[in-house]
JSON list of C-alpha atoms in Angstrom, two decimals:
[
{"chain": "A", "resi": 14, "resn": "UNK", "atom": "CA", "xyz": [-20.45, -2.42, 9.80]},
{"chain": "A", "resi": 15, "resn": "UNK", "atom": "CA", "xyz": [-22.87, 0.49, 8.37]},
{"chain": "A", "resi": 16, "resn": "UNK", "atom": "CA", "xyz": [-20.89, 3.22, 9.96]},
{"chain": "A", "resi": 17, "resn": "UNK", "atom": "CA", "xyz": [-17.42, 1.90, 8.33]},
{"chain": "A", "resi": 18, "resn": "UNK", "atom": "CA", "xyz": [-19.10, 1.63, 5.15]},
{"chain": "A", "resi": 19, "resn": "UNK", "atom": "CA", "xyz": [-20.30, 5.32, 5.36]},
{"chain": "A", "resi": 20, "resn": "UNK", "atom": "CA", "xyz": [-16.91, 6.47, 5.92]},
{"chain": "A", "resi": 21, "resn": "UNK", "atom": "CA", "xyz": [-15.52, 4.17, 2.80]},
{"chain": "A", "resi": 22, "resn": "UNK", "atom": "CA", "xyz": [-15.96, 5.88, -1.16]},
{"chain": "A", "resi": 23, "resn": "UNK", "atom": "CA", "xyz": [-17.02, 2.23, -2.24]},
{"chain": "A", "resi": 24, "resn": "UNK", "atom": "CA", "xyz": [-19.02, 1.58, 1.06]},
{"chain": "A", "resi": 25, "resn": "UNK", "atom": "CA", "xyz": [-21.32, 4.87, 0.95]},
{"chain": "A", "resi": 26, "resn": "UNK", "atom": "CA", "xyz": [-21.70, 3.65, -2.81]},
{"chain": "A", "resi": 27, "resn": "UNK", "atom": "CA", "xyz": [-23.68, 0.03, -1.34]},
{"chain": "A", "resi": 28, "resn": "UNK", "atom": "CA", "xyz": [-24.96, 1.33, 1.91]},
{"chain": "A", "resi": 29, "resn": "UNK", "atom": "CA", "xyz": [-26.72, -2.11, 2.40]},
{"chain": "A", "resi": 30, "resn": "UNK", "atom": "CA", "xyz": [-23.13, -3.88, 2.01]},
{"chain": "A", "resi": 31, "resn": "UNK", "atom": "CA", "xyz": [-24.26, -5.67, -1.52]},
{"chain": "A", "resi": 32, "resn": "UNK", "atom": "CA", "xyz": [-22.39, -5.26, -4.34]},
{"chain": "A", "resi": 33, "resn": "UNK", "atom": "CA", "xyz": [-23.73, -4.71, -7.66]},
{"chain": "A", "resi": 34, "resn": "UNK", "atom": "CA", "xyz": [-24.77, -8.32, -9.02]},
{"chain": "A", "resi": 35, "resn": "UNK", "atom": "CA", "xyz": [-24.71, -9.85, -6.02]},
{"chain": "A", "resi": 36, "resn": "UNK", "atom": "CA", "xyz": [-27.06, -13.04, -5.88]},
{"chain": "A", "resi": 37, "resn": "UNK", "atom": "CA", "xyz": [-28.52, -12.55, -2.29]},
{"chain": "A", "resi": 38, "resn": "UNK", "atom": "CA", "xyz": [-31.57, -11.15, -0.28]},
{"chain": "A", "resi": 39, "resn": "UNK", "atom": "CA", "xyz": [-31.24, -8.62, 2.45]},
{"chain": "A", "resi": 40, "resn": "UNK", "atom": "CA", "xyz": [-28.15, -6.74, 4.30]},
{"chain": "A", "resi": 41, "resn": "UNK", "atom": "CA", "xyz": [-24.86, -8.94, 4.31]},
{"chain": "A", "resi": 42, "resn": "UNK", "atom": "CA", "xyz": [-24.62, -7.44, 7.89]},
{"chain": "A", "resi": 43, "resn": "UNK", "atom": "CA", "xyz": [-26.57, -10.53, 8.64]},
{"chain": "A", "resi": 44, "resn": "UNK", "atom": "CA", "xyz": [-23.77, -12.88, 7.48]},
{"chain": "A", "resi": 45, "resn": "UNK", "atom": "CA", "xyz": [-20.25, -15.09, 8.39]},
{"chain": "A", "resi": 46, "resn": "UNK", "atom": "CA", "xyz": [-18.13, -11.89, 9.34]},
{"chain": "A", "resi": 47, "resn": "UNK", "atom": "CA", "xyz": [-20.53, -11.02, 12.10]},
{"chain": "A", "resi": 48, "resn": "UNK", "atom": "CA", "xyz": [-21.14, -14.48, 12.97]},
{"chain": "A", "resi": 49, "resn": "UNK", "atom": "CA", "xyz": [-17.35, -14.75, 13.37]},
{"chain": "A", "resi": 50, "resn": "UNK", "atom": "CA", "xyz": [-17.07, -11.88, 15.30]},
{"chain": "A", "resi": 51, "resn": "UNK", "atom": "CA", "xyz": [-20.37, -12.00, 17.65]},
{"chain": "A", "resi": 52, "resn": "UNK", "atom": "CA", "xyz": [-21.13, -16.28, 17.45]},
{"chain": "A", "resi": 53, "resn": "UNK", "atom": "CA", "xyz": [-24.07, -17.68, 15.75]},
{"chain": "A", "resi": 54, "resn": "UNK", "atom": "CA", "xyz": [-26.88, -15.69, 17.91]},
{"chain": "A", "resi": 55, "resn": "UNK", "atom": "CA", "xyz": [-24.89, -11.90, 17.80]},
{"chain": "A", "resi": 56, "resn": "UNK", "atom": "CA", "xyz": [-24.58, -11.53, 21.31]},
{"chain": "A", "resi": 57, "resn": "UNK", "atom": "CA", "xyz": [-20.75, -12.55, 21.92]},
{"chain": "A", "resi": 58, "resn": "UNK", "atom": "CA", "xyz": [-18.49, -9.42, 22.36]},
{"chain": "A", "resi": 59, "resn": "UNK", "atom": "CA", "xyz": [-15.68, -9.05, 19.99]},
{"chain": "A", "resi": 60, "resn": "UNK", "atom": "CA", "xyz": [-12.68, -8.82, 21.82]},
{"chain": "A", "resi": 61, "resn": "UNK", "atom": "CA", "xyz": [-9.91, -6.04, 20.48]},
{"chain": "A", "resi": 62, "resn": "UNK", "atom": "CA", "xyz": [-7.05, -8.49, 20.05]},
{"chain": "A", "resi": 63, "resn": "UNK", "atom": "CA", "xyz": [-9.31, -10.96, 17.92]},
{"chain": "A", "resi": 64, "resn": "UNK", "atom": "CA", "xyz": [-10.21, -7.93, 15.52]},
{"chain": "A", "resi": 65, "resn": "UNK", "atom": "CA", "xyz": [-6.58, -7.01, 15.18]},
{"chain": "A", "resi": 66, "resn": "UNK", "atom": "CA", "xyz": [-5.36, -9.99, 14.50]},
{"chain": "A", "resi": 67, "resn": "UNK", "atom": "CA", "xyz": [-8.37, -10.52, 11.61]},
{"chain": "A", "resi": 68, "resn": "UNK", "atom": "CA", "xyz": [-7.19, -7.22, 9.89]},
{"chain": "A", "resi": 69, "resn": "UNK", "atom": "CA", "xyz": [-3.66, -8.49, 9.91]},
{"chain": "A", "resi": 70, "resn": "UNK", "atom": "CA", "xyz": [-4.57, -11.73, 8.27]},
{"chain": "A", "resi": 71, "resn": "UNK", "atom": "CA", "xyz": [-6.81, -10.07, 5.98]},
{"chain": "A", "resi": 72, "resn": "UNK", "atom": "CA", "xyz": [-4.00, -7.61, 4.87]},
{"chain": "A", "resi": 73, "resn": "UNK", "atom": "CA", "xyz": [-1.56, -9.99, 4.39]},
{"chain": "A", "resi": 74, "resn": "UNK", "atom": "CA", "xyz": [-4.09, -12.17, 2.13]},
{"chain": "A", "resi": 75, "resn": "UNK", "atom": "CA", "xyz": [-5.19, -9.17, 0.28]},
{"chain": "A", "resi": 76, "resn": "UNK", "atom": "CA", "xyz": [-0.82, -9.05, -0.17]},
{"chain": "A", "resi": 77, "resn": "UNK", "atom": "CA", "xyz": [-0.87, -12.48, -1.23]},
{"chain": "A", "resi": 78, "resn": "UNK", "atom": "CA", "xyz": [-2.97, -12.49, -3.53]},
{"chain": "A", "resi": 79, "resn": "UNK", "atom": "CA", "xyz": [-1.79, -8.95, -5.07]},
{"chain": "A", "resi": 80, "resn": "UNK", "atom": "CA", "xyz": [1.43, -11.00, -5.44]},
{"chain": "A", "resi": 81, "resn": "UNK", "atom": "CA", "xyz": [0.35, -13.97, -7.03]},
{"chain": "A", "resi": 82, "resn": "UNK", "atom": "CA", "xyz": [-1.62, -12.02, -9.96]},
{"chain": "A", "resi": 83, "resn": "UNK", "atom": "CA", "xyz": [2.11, -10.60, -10.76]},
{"chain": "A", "resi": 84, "resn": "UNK", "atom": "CA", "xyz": [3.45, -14.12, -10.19]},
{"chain": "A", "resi": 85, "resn": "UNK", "atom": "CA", "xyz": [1.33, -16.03, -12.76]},
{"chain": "A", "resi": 86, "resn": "UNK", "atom": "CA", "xyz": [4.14, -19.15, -13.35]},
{"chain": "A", "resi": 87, "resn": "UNK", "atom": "CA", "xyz": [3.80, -19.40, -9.43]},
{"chain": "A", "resi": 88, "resn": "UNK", "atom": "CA", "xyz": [7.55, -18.83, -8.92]},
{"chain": "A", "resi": 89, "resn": "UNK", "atom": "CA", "xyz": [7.58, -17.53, -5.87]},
{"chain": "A", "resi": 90, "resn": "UNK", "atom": "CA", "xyz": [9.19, -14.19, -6.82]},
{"chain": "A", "resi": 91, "resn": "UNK", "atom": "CA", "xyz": [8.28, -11.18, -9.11]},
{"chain": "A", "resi": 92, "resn": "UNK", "atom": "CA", "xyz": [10.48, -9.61, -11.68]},
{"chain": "A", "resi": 93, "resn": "UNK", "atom": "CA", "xyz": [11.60, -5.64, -10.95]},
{"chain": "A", "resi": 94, "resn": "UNK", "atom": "CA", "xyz": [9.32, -4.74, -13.64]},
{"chain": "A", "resi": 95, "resn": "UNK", "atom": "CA", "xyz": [6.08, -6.31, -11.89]},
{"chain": "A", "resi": 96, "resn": "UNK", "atom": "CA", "xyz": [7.24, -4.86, -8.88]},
{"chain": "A", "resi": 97, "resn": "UNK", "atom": "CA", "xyz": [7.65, -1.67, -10.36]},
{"chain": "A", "resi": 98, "resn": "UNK", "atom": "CA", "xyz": [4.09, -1.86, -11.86]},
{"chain": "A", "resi": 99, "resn": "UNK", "atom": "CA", "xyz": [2.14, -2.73, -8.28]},
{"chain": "A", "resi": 100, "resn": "UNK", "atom": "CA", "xyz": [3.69, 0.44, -7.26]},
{"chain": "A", "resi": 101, "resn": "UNK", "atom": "CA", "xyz": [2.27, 2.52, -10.14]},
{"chain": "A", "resi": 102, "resn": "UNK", "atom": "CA", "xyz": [-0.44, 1.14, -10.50]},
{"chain": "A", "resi": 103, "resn": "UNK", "atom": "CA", "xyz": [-2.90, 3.67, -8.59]},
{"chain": "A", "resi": 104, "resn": "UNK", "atom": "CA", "xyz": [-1.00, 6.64, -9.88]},
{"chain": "A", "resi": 105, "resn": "UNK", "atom": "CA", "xyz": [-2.62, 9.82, -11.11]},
{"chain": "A", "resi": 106, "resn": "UNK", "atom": "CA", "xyz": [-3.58, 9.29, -14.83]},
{"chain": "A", "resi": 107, "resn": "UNK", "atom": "CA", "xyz": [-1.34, 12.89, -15.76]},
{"chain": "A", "resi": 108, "resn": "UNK", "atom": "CA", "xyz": [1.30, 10.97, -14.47]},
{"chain": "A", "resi": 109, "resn": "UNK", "atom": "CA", "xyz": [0.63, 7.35, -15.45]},
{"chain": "A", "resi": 110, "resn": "UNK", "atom": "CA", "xyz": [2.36, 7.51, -19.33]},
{"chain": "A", "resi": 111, "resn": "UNK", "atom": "CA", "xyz": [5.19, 8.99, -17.71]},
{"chain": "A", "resi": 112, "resn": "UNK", "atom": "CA", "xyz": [5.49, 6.46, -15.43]},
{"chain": "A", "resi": 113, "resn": "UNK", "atom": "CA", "xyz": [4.96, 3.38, -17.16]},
{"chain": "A", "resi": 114, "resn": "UNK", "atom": "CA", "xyz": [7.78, 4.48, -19.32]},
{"chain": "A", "resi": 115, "resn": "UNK", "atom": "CA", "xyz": [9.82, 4.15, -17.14]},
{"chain": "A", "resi": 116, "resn": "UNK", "atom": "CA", "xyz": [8.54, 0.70, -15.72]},
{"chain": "A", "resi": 117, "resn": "UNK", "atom": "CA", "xyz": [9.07, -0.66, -19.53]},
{"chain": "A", "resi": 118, "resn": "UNK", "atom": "CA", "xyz": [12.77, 0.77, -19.53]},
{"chain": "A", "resi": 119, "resn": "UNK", "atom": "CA", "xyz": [13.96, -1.83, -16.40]},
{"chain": "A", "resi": 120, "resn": "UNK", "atom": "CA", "xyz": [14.01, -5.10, -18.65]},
{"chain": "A", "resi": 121, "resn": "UNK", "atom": "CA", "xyz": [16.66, -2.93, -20.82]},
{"chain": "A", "resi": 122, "resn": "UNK", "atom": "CA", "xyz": [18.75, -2.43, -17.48]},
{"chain": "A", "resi": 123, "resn": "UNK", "atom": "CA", "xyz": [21.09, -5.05, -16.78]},
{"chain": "A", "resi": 124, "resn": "UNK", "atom": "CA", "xyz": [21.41, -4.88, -13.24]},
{"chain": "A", "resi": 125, "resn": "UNK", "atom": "CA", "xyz": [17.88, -4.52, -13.13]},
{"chain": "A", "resi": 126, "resn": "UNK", "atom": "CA", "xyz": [16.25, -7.35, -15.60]},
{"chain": "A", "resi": 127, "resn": "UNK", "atom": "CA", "xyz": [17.42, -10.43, -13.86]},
{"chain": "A", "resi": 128, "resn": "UNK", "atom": "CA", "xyz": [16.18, -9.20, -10.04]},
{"chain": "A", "resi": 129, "resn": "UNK", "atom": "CA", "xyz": [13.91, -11.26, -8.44]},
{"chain": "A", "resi": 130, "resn": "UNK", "atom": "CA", "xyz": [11.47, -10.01, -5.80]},
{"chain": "A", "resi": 131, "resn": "UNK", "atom": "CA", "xyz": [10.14, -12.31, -3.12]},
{"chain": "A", "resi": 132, "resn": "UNK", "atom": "CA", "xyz": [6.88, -12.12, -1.21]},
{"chain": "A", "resi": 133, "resn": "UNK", "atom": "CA", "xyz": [8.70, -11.24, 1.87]},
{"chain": "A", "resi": 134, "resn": "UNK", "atom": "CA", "xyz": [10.25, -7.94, -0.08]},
{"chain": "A", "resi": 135, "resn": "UNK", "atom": "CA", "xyz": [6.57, -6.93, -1.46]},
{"chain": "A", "resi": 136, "resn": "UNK", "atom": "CA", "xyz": [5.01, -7.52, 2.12]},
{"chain": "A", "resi": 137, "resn": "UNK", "atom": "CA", "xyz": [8.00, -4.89, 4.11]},
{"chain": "A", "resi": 138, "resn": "UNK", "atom": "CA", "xyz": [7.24, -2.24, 0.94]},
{"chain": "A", "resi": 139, "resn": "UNK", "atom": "CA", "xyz": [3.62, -2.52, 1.27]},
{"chain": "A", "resi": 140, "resn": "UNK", "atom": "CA", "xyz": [3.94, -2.18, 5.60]},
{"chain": "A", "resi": 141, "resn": "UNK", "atom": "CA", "xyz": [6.03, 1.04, 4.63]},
{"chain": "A", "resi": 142, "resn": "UNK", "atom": "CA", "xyz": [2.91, 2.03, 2.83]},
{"chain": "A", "resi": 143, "resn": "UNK", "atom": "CA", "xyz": [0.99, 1.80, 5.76]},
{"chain": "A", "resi": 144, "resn": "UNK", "atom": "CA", "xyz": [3.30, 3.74, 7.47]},
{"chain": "A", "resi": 145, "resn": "UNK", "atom": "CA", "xyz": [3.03, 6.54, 5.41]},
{"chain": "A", "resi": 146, "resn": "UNK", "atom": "CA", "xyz": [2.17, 9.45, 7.48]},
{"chain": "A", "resi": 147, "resn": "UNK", "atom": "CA", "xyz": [5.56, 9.09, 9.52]},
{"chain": "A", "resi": 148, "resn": "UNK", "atom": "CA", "xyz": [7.50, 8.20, 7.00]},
{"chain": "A", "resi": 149, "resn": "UNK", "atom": "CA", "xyz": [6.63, 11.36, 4.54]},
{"chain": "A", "resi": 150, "resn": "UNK", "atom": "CA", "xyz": [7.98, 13.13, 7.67]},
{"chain": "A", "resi": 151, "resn": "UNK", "atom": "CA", "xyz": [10.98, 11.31, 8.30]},
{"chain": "A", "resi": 152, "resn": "UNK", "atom": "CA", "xyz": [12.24, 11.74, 4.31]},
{"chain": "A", "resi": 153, "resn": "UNK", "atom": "CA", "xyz": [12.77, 15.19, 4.71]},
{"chain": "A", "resi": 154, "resn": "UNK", "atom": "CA", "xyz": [14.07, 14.70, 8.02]},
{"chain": "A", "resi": 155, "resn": "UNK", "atom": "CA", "xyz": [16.82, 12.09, 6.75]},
{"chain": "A", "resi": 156, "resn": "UNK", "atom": "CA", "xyz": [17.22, 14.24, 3.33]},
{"chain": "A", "resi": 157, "resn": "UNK", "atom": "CA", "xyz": [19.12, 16.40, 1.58]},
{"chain": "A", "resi": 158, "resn": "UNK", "atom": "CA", "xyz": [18.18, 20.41, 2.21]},
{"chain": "A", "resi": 159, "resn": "UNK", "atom": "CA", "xyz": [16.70, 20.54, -0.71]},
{"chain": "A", "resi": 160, "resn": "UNK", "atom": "CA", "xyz": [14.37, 17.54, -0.70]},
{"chain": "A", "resi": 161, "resn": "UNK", "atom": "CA", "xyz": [16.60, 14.97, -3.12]},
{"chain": "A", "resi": 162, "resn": "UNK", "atom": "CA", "xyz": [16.94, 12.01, -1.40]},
{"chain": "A", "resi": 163, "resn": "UNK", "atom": "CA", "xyz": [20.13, 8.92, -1.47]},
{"chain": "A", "resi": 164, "resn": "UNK", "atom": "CA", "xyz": [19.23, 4.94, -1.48]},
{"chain": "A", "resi": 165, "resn": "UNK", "atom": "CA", "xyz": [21.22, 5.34, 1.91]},
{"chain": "A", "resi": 166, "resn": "UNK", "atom": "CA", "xyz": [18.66, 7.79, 3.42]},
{"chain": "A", "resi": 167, "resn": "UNK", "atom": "CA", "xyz": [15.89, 6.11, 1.86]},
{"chain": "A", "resi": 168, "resn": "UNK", "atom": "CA", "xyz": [16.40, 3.05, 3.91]},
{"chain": "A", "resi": 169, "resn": "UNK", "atom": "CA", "xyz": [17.71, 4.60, 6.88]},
{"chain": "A", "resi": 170, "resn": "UNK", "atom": "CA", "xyz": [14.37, 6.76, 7.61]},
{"chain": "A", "resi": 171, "resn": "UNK", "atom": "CA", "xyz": [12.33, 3.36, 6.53]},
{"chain": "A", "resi": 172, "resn": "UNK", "atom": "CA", "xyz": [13.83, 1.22, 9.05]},
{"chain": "A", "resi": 173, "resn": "UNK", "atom": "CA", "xyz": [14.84, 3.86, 11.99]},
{"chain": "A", "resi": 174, "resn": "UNK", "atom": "CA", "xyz": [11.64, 5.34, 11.78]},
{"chain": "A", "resi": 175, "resn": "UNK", "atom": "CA", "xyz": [9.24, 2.66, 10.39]},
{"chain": "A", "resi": 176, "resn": "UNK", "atom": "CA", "xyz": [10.60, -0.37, 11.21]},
{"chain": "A", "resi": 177, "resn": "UNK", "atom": "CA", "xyz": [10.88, -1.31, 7.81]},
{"chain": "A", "resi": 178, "resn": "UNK", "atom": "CA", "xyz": [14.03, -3.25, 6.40]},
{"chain": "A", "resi": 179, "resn": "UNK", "atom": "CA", "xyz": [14.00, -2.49, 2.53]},
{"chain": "A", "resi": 180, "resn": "UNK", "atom": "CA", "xyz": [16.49, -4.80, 0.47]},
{"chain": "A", "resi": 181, "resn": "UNK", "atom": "CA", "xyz": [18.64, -2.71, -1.61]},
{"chain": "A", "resi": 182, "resn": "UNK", "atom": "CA", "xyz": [16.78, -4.42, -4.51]},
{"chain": "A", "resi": 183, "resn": "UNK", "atom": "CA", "xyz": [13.67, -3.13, -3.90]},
{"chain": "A", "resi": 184, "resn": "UNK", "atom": "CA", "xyz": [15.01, 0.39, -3.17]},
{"chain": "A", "resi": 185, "resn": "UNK", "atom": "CA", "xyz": [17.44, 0.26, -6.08]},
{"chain": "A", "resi": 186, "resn": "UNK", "atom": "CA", "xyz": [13.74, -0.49, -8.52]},
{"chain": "A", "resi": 187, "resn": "UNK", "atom": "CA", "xyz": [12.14, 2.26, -6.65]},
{"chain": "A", "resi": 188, "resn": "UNK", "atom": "CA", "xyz": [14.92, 4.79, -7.53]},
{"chain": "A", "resi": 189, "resn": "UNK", "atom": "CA", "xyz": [14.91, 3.70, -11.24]},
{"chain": "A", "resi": 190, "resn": "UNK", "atom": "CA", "xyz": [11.50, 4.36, -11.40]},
{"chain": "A", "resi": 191, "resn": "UNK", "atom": "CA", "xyz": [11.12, 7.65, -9.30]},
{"chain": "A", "resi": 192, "resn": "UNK", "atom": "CA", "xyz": [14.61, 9.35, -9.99]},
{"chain": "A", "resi": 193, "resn": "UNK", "atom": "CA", "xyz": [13.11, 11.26, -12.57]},
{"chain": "A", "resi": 194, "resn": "UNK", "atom": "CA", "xyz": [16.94, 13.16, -13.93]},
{"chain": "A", "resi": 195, "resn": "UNK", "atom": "CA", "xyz": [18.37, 10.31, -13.53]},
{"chain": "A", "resi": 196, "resn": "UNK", "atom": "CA", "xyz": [20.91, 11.62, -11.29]},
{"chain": "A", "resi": 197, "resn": "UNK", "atom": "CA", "xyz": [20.49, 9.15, -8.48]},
{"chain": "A", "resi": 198, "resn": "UNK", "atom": "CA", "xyz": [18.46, 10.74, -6.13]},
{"chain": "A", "resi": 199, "resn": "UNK", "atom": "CA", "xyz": [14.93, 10.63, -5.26]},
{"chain": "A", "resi": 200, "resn": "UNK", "atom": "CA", "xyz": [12.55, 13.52, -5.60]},
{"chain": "A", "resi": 201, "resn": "UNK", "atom": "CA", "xyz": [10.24, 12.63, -2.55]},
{"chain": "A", "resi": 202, "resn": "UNK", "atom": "CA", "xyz": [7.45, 14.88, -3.96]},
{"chain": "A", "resi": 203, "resn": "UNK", "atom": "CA", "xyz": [6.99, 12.12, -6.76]},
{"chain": "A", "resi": 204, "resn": "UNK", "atom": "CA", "xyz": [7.29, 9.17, -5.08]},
{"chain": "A", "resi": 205, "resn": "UNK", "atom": "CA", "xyz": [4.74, 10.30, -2.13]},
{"chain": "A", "resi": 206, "resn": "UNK", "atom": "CA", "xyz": [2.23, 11.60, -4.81]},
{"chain": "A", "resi": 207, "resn": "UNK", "atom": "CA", "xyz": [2.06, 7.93, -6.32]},
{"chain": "A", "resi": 208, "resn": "UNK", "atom": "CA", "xyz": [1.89, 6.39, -2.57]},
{"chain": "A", "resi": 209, "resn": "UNK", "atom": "CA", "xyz": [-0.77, 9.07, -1.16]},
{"chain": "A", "resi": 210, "resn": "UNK", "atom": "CA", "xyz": [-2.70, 8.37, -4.44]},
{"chain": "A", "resi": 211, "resn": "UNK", "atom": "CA", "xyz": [-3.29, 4.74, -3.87]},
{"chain": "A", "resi": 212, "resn": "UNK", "atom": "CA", "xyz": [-3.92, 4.89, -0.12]},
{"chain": "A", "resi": 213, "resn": "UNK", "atom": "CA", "xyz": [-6.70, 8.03, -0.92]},
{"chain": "A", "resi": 214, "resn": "UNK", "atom": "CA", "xyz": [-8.15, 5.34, -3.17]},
{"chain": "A", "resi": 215, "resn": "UNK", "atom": "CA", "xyz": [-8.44, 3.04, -1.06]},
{"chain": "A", "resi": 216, "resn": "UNK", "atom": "CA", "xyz": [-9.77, 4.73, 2.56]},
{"chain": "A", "resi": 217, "resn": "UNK", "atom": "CA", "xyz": [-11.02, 7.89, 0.69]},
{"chain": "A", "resi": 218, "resn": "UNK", "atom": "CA", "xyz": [-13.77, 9.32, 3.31]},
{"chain": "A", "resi": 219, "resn": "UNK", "atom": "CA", "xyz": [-17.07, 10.99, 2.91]},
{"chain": "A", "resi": 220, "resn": "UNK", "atom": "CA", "xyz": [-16.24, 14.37, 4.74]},
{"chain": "A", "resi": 221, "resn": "UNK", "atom": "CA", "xyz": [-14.21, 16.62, 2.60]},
{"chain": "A", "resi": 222, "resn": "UNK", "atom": "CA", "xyz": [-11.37, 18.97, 4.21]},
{"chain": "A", "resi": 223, "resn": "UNK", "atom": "CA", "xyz": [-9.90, 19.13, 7.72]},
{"chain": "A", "resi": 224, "resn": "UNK", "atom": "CA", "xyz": [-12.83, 16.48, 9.08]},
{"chain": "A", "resi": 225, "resn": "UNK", "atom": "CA", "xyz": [-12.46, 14.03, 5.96]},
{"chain": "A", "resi": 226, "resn": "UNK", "atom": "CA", "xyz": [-7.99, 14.55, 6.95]},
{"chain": "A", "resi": 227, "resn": "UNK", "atom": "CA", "xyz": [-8.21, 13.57, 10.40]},
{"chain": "A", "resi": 228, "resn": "UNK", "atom": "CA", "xyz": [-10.77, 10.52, 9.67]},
{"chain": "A", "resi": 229, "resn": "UNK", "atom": "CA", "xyz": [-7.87, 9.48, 7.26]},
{"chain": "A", "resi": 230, "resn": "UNK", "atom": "CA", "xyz": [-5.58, 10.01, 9.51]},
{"chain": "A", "resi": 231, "resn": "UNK", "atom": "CA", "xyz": [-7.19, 7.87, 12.57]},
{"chain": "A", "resi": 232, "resn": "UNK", "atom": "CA", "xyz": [-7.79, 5.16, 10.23]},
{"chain": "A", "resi": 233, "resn": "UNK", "atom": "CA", "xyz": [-3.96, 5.05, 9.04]},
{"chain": "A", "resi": 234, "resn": "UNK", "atom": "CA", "xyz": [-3.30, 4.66, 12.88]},
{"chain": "A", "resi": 235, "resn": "UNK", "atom": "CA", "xyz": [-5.81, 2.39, 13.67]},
{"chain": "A", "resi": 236, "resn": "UNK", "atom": "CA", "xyz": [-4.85, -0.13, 11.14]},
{"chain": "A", "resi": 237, "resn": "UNK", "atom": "CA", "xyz": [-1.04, 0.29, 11.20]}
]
């Protein structure tokens, strides 16, 4: 637990695993995580597939509960413009006015103000997230020469390379938002900034340069 936490921003921040205000004595080390993991006297071993299957739930209730702030009349579906802000939300403040702009123009789109997104839709955009690495590859693979990108090839290099089935609502939000001329393409420089910005937040390592990349880069594989 203290070696993750040293390779975490937040984690090297609380080395003891406390955060700030929090009511309790001593390391949290010492509490129900590892007593899950390792049974109430810390000498069980933790097998691999148990672990695994922990960080899956935990994503998908870290999901859930991303969705549900959105969803505060507990509809069971977002509108395009919440969707459009959970996917700008961790972008790069030079970028953010820009941005947001655009997020406030989709209730003035007809085709756009009326779509619903379900939890199902947000959960297969947030495992292409995850999938990052590959799929930054596999946009300028699927392409145009010079790096504009279709709604076709945008879902064709999601699901033939990621496994990810994107509903043409969802990809038809994320072109509104990231077609920057309007001429209904994708620039995949913009889009990939935005996503790379909010996974950097999130696992952003110690180590600077090529050590601090390949840590990233282990962890993206070891939790995809």
């Amino acid at each position: 637990m203290a070696f993750m936490r040293a390779y975490n921003r937040q984690g090297a921040v609380h080395k003891d695993g406390l955060r700030t205000g929090l009511k309790v004595s001593g390391s949290v080390d010492d509490g129900g995580l590892v007593e899950l993991f390792f049974g109430k006297d810390g000498k069980a071993r933790l097998q691999y597939d148990k672990f695994i299957q922990f960080m899956r739930d935990l994503q998908d209730e870290v999901l859930r509960l991303e969705f549900a702030h959105y969803d505060c009349k507990n509809q069971g579906t977002i509108s395009a413009k919440d969707f459009a802000l959970s996917m700008v939300a961790s972008a790069d403040m030079s970028h953010l006015d820009k941005l947001l702009d655009r997020v406030e123009e989709l209730n003035n789109k007809p085709h756009l103000k009326d779509i619903r997104i379900t939890f199902e839709e947000f959960k297969n955009f947030a495992e292409l997230r995850r999938k990052l690495q590959p799929f930054s590859l596999a946009l300028f693979s699927y392409g145009k020469v010079n790096g504009q990108l279709t709604k076709e090839d945008f879902q064709r290099a999601a699901f033939h390379v990621c496994g990810v089935s994107l509903t043409d609502n969802v990809v038809e939000i994320i072109f509104d938002v990231f077609d920057s001329n309007l001429d209904g393409t994708l620039s995949a420089d913009e889009f990939l900034r935005v996503m790379h910005k909010r996974i950097k937040d999130v696992t952003q390592p110690v180590e600077s340069g090529i050590s601090g990349f390949l840590h990233n880069c282990s962890i993206g594989r070891f939790f995809s």
